[in-house]
Short mmCIF file of C-alpha atoms and ligand atoms in Angstrom, two decimals:
data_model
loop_
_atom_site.label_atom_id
_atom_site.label_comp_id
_atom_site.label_asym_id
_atom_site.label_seq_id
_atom_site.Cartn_x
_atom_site.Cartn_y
_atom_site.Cartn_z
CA UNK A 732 -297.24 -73.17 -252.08
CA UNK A 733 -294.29 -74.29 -249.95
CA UNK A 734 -293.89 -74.17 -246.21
CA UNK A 735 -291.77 -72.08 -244.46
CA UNK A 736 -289.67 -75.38 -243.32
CA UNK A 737 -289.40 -75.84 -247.36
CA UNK A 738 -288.16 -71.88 -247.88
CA UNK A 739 -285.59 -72.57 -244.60
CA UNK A 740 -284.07 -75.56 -246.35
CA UNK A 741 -283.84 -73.78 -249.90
CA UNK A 742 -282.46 -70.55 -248.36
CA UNK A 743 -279.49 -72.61 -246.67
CA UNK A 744 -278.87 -74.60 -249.77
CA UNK A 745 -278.86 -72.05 -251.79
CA UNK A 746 -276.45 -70.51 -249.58
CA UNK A 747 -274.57 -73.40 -249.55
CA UNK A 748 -274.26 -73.65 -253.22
CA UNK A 749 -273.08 -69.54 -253.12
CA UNK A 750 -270.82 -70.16 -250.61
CA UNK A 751 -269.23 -73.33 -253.30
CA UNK A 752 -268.92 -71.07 -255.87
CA UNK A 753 -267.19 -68.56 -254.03
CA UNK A 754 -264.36 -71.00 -252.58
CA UNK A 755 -264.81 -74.23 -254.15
CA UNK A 756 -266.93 -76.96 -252.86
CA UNK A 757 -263.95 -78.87 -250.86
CA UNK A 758 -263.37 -75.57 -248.72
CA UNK A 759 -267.08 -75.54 -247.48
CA UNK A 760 -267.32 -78.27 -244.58
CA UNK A 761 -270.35 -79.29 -243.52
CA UNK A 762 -269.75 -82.85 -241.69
CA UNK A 763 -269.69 -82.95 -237.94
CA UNK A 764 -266.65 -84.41 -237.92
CA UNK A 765 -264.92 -81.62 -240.10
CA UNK A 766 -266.42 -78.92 -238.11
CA UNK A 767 -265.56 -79.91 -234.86
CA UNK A 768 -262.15 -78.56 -234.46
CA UNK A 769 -263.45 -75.39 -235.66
CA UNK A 770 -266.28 -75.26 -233.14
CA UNK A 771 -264.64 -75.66 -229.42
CA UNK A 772 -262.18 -73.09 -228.52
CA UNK A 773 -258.74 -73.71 -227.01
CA UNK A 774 -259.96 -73.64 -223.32
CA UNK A 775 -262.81 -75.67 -224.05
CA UNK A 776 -265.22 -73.79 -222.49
CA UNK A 777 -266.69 -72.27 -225.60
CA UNK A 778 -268.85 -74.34 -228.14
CA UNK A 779 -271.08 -74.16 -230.79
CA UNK A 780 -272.51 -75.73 -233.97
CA UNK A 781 -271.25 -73.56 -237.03
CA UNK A 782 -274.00 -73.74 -240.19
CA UNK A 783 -270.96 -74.37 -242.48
CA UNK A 784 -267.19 -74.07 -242.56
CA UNK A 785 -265.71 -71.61 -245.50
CA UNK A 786 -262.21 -71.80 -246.05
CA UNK A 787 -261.32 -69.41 -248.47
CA UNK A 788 -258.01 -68.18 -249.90
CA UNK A 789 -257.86 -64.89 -250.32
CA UNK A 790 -259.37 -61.19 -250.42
CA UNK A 791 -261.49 -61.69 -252.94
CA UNK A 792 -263.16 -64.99 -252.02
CA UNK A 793 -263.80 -63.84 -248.44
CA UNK A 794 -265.45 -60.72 -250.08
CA UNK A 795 -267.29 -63.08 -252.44
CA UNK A 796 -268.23 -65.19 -248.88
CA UNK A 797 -269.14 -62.14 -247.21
CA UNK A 798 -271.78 -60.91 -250.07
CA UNK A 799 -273.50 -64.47 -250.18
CA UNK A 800 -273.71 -63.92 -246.60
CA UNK A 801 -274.65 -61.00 -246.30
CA UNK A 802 -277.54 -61.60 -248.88
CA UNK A 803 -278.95 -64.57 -247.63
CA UNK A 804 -278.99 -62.22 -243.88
CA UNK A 805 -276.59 -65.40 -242.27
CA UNK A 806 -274.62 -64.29 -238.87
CA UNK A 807 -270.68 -64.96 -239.78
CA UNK A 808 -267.90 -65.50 -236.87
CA UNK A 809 -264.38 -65.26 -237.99
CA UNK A 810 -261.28 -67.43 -236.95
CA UNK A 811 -257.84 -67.57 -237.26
CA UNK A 812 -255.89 -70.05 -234.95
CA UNK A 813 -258.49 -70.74 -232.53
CA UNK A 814 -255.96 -70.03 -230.19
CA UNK A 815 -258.83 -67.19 -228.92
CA UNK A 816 -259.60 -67.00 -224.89
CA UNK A 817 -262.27 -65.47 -224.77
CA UNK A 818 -265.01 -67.30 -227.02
CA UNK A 819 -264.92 -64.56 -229.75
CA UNK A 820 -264.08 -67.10 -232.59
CA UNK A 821 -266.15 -69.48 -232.33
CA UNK A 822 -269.68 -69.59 -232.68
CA UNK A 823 -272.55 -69.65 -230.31
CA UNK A 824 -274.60 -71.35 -232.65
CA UNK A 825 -275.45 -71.77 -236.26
CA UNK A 826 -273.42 -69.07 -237.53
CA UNK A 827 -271.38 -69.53 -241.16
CA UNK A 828 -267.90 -69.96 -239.52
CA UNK A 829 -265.13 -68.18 -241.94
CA UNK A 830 -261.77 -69.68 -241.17
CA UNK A 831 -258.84 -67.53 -242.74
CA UNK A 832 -255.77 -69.91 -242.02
CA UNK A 833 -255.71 -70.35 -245.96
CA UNK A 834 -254.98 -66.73 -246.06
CA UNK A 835 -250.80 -67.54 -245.89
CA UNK A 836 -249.32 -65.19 -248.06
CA UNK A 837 -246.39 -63.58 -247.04
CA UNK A 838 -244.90 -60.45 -249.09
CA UNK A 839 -240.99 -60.23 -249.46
CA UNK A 840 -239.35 -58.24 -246.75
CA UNK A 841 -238.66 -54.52 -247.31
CA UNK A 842 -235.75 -53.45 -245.84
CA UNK A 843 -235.76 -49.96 -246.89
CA UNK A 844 -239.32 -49.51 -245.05
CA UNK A 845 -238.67 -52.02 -242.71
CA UNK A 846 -241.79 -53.81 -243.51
CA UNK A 847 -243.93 -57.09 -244.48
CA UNK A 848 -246.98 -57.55 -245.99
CA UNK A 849 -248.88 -60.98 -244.44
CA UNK A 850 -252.04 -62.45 -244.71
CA UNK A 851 -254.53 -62.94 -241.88
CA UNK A 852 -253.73 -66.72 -242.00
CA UNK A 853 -250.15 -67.01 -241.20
CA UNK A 854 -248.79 -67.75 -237.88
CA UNK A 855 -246.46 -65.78 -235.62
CA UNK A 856 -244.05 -68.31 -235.71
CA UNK A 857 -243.67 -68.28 -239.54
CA UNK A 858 -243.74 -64.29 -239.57
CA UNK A 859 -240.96 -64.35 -236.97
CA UNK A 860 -238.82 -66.82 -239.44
CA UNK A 861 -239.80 -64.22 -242.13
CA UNK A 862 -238.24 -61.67 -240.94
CA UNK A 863 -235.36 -62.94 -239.35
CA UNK A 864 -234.29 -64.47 -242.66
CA UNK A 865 -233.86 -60.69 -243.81
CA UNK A 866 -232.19 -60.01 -240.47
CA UNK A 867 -234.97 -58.17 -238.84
CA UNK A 868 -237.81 -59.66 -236.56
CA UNK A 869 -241.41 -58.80 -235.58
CA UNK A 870 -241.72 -56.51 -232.24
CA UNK A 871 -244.67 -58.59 -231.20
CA UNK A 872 -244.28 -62.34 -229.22
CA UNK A 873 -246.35 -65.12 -226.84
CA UNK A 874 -246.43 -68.45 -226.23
CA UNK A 875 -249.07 -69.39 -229.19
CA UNK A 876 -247.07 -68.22 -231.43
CA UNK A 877 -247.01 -71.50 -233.70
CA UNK A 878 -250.95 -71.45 -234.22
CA UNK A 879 -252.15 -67.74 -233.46
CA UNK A 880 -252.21 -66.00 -236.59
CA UNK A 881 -251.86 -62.47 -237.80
CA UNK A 882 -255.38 -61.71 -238.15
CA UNK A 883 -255.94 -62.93 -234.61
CA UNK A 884 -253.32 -60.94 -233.52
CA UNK A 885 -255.31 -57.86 -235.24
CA UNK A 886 -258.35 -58.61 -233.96
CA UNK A 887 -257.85 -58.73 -230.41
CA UNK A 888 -254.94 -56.45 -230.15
CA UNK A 889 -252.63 -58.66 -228.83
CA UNK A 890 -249.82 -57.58 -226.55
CA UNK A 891 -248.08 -60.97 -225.30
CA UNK A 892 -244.29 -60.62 -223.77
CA UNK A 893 -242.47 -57.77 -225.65
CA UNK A 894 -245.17 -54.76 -224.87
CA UNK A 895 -242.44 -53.26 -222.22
CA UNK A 896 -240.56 -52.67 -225.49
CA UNK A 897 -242.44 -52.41 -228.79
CA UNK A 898 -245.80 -52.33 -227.31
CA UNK A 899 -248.77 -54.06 -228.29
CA UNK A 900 -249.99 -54.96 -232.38
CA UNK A 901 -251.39 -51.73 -232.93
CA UNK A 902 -248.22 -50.34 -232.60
CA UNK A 903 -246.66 -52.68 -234.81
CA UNK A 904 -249.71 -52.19 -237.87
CA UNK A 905 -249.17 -49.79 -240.78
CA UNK A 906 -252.34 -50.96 -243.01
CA UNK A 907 -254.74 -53.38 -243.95
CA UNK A 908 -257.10 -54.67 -246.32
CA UNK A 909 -260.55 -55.86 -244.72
CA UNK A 910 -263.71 -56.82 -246.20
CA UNK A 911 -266.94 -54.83 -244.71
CA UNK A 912 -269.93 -56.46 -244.21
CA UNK A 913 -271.48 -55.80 -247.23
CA UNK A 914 -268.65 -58.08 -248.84
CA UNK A 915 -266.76 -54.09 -250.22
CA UNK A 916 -263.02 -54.28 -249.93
CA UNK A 917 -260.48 -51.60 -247.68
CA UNK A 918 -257.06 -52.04 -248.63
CA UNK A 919 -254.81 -49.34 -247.00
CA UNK A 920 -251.14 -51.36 -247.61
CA UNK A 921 -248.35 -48.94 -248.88
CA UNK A 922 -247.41 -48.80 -245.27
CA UNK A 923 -247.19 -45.01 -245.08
CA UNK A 924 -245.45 -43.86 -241.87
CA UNK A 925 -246.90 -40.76 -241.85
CA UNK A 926 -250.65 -40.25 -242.72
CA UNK A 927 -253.25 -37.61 -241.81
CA UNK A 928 -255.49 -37.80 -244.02
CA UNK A 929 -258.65 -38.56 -241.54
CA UNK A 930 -259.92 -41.17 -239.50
CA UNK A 931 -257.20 -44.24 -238.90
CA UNK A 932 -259.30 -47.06 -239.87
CA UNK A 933 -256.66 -49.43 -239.71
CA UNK A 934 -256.07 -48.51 -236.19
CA UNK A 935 -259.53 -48.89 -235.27
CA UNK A 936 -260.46 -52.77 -236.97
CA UNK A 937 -257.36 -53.36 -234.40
CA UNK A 938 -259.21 -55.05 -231.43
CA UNK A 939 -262.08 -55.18 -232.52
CA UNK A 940 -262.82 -58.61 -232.72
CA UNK A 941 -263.61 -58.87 -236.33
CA UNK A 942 -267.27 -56.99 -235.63
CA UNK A 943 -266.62 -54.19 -237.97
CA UNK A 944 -264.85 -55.96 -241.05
CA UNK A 945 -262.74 -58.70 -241.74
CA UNK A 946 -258.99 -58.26 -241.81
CA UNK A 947 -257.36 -60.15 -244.87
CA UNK A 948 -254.03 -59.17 -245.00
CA UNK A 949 -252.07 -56.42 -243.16
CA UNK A 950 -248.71 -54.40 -243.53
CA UNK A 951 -246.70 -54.83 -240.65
CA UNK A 952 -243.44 -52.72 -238.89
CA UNK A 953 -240.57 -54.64 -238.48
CA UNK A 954 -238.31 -54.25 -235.89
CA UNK A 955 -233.58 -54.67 -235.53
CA UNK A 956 -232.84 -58.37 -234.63
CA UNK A 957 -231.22 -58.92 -231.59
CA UNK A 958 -229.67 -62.06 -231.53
CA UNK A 959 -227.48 -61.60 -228.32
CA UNK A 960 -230.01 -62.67 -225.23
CA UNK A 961 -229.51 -62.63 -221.47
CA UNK A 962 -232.46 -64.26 -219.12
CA UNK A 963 -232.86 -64.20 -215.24
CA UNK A 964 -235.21 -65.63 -212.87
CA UNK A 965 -235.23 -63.59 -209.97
CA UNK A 966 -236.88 -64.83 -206.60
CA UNK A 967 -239.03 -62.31 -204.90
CA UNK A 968 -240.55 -62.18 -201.34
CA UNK A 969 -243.96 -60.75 -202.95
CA UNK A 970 -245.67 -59.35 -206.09
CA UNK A 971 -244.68 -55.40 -204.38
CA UNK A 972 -240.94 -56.16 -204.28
CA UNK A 973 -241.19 -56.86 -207.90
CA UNK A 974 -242.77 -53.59 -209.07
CA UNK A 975 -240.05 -52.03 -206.70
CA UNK A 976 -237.20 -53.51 -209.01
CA UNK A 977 -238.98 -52.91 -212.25
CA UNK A 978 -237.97 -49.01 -212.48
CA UNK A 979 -234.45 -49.33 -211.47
CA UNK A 980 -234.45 -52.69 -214.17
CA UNK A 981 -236.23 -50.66 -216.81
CA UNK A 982 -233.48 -47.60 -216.29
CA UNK A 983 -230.48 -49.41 -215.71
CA UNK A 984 -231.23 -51.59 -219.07
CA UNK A 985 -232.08 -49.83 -222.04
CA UNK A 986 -232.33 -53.67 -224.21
CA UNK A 987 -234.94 -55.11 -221.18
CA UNK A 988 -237.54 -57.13 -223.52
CA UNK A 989 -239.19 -58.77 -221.26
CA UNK A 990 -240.46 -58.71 -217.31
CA UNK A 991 -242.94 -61.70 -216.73
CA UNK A 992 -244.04 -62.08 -213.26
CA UNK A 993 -245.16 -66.09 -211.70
CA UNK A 994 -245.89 -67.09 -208.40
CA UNK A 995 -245.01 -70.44 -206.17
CA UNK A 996 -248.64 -72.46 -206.87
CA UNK A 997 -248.05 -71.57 -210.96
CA UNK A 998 -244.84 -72.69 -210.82
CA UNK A 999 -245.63 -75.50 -209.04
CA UNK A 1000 -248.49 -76.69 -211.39
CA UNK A 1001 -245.89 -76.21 -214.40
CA UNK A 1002 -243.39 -77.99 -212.78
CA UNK A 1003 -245.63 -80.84 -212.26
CA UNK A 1004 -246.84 -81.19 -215.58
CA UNK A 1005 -243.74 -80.13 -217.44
CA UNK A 1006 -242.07 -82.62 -215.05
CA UNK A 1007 -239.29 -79.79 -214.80
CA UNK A 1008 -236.31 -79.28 -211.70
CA UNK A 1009 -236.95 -76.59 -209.29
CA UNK A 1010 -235.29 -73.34 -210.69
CA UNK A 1011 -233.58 -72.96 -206.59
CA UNK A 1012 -232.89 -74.97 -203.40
CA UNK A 1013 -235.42 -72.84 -201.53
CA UNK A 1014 -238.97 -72.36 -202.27
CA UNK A 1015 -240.20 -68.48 -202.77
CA UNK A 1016 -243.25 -67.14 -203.20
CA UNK A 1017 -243.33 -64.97 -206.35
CA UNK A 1018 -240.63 -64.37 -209.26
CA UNK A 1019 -239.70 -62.05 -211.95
CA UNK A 1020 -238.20 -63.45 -215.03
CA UNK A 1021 -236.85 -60.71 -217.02
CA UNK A 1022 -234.74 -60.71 -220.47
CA UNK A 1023 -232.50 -58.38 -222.42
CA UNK A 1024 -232.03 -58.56 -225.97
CA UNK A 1025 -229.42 -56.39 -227.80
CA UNK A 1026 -226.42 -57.30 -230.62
CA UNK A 1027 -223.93 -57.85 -228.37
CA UNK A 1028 -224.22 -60.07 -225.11
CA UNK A 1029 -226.12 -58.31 -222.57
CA UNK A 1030 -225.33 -60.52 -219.84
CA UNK A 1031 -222.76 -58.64 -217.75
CA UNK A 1032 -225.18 -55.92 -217.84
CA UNK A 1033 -228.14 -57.78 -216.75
CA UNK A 1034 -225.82 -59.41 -213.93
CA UNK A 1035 -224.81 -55.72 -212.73
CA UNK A 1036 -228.76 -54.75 -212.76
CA UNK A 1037 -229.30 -57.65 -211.05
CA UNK A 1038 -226.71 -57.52 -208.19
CA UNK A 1039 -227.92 -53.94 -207.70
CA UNK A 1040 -231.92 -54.95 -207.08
CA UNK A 1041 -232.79 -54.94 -203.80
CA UNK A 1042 -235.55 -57.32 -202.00
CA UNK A 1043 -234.19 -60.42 -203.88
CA UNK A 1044 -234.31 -64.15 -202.44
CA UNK A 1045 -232.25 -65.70 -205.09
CA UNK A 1046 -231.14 -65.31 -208.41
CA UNK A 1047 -230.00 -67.19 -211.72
CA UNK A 1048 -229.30 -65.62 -214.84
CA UNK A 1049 -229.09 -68.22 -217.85
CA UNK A 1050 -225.88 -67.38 -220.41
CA UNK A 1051 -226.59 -70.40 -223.30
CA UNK A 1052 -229.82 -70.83 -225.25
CA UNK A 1053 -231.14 -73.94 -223.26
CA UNK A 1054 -230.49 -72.09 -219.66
CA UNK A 1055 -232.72 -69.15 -221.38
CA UNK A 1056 -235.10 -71.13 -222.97
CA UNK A 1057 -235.34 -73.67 -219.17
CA UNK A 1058 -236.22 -70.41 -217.51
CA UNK A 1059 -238.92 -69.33 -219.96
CA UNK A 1060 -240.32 -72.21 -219.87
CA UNK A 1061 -241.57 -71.88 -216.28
CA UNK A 1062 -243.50 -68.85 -217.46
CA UNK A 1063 -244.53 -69.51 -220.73
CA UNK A 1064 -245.55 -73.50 -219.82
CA UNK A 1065 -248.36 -71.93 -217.32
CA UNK A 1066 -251.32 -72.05 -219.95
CA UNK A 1067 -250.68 -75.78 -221.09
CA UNK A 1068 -250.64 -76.44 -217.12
CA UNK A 1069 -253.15 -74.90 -215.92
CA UNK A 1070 -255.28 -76.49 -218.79
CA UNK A 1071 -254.05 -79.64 -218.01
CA UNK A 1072 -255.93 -79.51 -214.52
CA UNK A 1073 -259.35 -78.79 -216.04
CA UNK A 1074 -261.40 -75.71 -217.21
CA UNK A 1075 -260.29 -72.59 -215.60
CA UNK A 1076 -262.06 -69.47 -215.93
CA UNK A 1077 -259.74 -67.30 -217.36
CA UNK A 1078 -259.47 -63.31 -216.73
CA UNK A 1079 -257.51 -61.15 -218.33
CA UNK A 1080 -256.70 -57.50 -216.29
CA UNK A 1081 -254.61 -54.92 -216.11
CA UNK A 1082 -254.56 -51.85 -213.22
CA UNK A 1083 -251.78 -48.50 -213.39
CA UNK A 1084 -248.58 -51.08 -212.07
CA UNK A 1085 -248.04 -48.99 -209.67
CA UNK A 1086 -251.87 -50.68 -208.06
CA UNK A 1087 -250.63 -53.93 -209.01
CA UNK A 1088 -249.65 -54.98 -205.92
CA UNK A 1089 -253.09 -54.69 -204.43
CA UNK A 1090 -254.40 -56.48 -206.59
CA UNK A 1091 -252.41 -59.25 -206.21
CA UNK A 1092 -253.11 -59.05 -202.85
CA UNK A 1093 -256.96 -58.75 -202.63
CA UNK A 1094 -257.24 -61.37 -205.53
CA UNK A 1095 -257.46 -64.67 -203.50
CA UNK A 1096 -259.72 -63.72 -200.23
CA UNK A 1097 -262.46 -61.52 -203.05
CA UNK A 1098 -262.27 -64.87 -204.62
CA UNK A 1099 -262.59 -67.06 -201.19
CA UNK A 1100 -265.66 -65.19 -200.50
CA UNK A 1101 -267.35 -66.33 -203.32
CA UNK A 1102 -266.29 -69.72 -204.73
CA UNK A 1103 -263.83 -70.93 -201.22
CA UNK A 1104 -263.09 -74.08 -202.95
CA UNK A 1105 -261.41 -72.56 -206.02
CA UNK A 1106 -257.65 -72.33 -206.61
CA UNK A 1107 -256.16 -68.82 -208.21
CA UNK A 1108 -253.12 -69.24 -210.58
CA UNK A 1109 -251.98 -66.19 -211.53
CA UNK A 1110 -248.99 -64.77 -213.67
CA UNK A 1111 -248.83 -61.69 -216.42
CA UNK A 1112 -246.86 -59.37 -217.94
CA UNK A 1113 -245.76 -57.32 -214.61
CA UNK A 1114 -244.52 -53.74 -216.77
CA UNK A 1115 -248.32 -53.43 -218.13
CA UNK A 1116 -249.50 -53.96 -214.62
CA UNK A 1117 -251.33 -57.69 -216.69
CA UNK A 1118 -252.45 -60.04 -214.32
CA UNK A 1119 -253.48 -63.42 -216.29
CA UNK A 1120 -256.06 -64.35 -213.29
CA UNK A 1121 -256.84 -68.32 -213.85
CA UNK A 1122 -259.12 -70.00 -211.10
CA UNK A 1123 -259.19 -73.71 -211.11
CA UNK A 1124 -262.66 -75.55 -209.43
CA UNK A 1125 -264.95 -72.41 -209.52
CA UNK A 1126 -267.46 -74.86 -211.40
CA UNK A 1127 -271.00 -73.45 -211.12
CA UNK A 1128 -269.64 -70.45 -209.61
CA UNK A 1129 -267.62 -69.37 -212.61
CA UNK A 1130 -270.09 -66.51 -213.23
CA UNK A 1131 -269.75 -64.88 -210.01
CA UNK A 1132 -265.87 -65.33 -209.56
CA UNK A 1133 -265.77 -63.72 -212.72
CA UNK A 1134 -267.58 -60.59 -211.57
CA UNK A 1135 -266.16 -60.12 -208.00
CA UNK A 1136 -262.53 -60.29 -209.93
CA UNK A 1137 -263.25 -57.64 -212.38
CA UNK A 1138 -265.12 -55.37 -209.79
CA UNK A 1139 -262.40 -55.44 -208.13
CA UNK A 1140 -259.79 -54.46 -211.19
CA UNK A 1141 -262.80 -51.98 -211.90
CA UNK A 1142 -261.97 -50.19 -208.41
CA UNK A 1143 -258.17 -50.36 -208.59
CA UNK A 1144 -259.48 -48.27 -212.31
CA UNK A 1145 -258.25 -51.10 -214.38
CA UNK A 1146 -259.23 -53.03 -217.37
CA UNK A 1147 -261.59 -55.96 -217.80
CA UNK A 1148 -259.49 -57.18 -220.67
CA UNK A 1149 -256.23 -56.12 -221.52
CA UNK A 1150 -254.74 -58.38 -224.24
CA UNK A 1151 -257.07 -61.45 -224.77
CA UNK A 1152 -260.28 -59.32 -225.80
CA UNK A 1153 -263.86 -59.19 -224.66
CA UNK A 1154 -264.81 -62.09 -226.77
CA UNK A 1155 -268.62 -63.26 -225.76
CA UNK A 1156 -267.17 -64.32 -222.52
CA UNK A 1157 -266.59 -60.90 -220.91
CA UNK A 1158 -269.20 -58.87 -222.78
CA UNK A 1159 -271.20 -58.66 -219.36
CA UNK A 1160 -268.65 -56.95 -217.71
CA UNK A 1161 -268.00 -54.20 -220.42
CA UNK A 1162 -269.63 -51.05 -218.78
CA UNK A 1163 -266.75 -51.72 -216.02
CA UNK A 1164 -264.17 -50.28 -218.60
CA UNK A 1165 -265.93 -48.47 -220.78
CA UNK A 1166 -268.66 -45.61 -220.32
CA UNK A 1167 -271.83 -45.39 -221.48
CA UNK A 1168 -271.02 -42.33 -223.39
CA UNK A 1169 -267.66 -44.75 -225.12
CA UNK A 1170 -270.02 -48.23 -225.39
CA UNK A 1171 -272.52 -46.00 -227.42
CA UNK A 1172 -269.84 -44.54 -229.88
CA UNK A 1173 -268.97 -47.59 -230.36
CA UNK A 1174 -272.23 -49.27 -230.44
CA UNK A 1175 -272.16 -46.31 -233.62
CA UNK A 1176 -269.49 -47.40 -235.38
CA UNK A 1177 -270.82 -51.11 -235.17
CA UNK A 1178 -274.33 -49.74 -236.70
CA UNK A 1179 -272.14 -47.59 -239.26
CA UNK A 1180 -270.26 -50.44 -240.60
CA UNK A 1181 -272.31 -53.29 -240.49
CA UNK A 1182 -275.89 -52.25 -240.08
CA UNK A 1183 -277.45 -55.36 -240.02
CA UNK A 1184 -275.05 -56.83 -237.29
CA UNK A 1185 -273.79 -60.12 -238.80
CA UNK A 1186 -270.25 -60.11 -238.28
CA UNK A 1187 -269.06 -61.62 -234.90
CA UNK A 1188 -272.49 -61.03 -233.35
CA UNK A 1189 -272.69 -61.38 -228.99
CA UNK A 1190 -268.88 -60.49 -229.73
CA UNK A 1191 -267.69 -57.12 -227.73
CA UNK A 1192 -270.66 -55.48 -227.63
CA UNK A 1193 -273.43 -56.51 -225.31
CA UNK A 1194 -276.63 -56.75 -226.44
CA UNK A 1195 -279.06 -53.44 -226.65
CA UNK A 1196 -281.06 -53.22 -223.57
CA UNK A 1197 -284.61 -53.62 -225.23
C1 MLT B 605 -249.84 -65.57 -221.86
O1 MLT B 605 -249.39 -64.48 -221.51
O2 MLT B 605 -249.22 -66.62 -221.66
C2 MLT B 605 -251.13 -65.58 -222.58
O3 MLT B 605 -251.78 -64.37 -222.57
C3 MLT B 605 -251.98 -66.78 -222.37
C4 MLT B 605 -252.80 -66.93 -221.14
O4 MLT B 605 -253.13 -65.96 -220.46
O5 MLT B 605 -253.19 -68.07 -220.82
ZN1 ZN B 606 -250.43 -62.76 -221.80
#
């Protein structure tokens, strides 16, 4: 009779050997030091040891992954770039860790739809390339862009710096195909503008964090290209006089893309690490970068707008590609420099704008109180009312910075994650956003779709109180 040690070892290898013969033996990674860079997340703080690596390359070997899975009862965490903030793509431990960047096919643009067809593997960057090669582009950016992929992008509904004008992924998805959890296949991909037939599915595996199915490939809208650009920094006294431009920007400029709001330390710690010039002679505490996108040059117009704000310190707006792309960099280099100083813990909130600038304001003392040493950085995407809340040295007070933050965006009735996703990191902190009444529809749908709970488990949902 054999021991249960001996049944562990032939259940895993038998596994093992199901998982080879679903995507070859070379796409199955098992050695430490193969793993690894699947098993730490981008911030480092997330970590875990992964059963296996499966790399397959398309629909029909991740539904051929997900059956051998599924019948051997093995917990499965999904991953595109990694690029993931939140600890929802990596595992917490001893989970079969299915890595879709082989998933990189990319359909021929349709102009007369204005569509694209792309797997869950390939990045932004080449989807952007892809469709402005036919002359179009893709409504959705952010500064990943050359490792998060499209099925990332799905999964946690990203938003990222164009929102203010196409809005977030969802918007920009017109189908999918997705494998369920019992390794059966959905594939909704004629990219039908207009469809009532019933519950949008595809709508629904959008931010949710690969817990209800996997997303394979998706149809996506495309959007005009606009190849004329006009940037500005704009220097602002506080985070309130830049939600008093924003309306009169927004009205004023029909082709505003983007409005990205920094402060003086962020800047600073970008500057330093970027080793970049200060953007004015003075110092200021907070800035707006905004940028209008349109076929021809928008810059007189944005020069008007600008000369028309009121509250502003100073000004620049960039006319040539490398003025534009100087001035982004300040915003988009914040990520890379806040990492650079250590482990932050990252939040991710939005409140109505219009609350914004109390929240900005109560941010560092609610912090003070409870971790005095630590150092906010904040910046976000200022139209959506997005803070990207970083704090720097909270070290074993991580936990409770975290909560006093997002009781706080709770009470201003805001969001606990508005772009990065709930991930395992900010499953705690759920019932802030979300009802009882929503968590157990949703708890529903998980139970409905994948019964015995082994996709992206500890993702999204916290666990049932016993
Ligand atoms: C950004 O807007 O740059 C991203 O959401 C990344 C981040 O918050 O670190
Ligand atoms: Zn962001």
């Amino acid at each position: 009779m054999s021991t249960p040690t001996q049944d562990a070892v032939a259940a895993s290898t038998s596994l093992l050997d199901s998982l080879r013969t679903a995507v070859g033996a070379d796409h199955v990674l098992v050695d430490a030091d193969l793993t690894a860079s699947y098993e730490t997340d981008w911030t480092g703080r997330f970590t875990g040891r992964a059963r296996c690596v499966v790399r397959p390359a398309d629909t029909a070997q991740v539904a051929a992954v997900v059956r051998a899975c599924a019948a051997a009862g093995a917990p499965v965490v999904v991953q595109g770039g990694n690029t993931g903030l939140v600890g929802g793509a990596v595992p917490a431990g001893g989970e079969v860790l299915l890595s879709l960047t082989r998933l990189t096919s990319l359909g021929e643009v349709d102009r007369a739809g204005g569509q694209v067809s792309a797997g869950a593997g390939v990045t932004l960057t080449r989807l952007q390339e892809h469709a402005r090669a036919a002359g179009l582009d893709f409504g959705v950016d952010l500064a990943a862009r050359d490792s998060a992929t499209v099925g990332g992008l799905v999964a946690t509904n990203a938003g990222g710096i164009r929102v203010l004008r196409y809005g977030s992924m969802r918007a920009q998805l017109l189908g999918a195909e997705a494998v369920l959890a019992d390794g059966s296949v959905v594939s909704r991909m004629a990219g039908l503008l207009k469809d009532g037939t019933g519950y949008d599915l595809v709508g629904l595996l959008c931010g949710s964090e690969g817990t209800l199915a996997v997303v394979t490939q998706v149809r996506l809208r495309l959007v005009p290209r606009l190849p004329a650009r006009a940037v500005a920094l704009l220097a602002m006294p506080d985070a309130e006089a830049a939600i008093a431009v924003l309306p009169g920007l927004r009205e004023r400029l029909p082709h505003l893309s983007a409005a990205e709001l920094l402060f003086a330390p962020g800047l600073a710690l970008v500057r330093k690490h970027g080793h970049l010039p200060a953007p004015f002679p003075e110092q200021h505490p907070a800035f707006l970068l905004v940028e209008c996108a349109d076929r021809v040059d928008p810059t007189d117009a944005l020069v008007e707008a600008v000369a028309e704000a009121g509250g502003l310190l100073d000004a620049t707006v960039a006319t040539d590609a490398a003025g534009q792309r100087a001035l982004w960099a300040y915003r988009e280099q914040h990520t890379e420099a806040i990492s650079a100083e250590g482990v932050p813990v990252k939040l991710d909130v939005s409140v109505p704008t219009g609350r914004l600038p109390e929240l900005v304001a109560r941010l560092a003392p609610v912090i003070a109180e409870v971790a005095p040493d630590a150092t906010p950085i904040v910046f976000g995407h200022v139209n959506e009312g997005n803070l990207h809340v970083n704090v720097l040295g909270a070290g074993p007070l991580a936990e409770q910075v975290s909560d006093a933050v997002l009781r706080l965006v709770a009470e201003l009735d805001g969001s606990i994650s508005s772009e990065h996703g709930v991930g395992r990191a900010k499953t705690a902190w759920l019932s802030l956003s979300r009802s009882p009444v929503e968590i157990a529809a949703m708890r529903a749908l998980k139970c409905a779709l994948d019964p015995a709970g082994l996709l992206n488990p500890g993702v999204l949902l916290p666990a049932p109180v016993a």
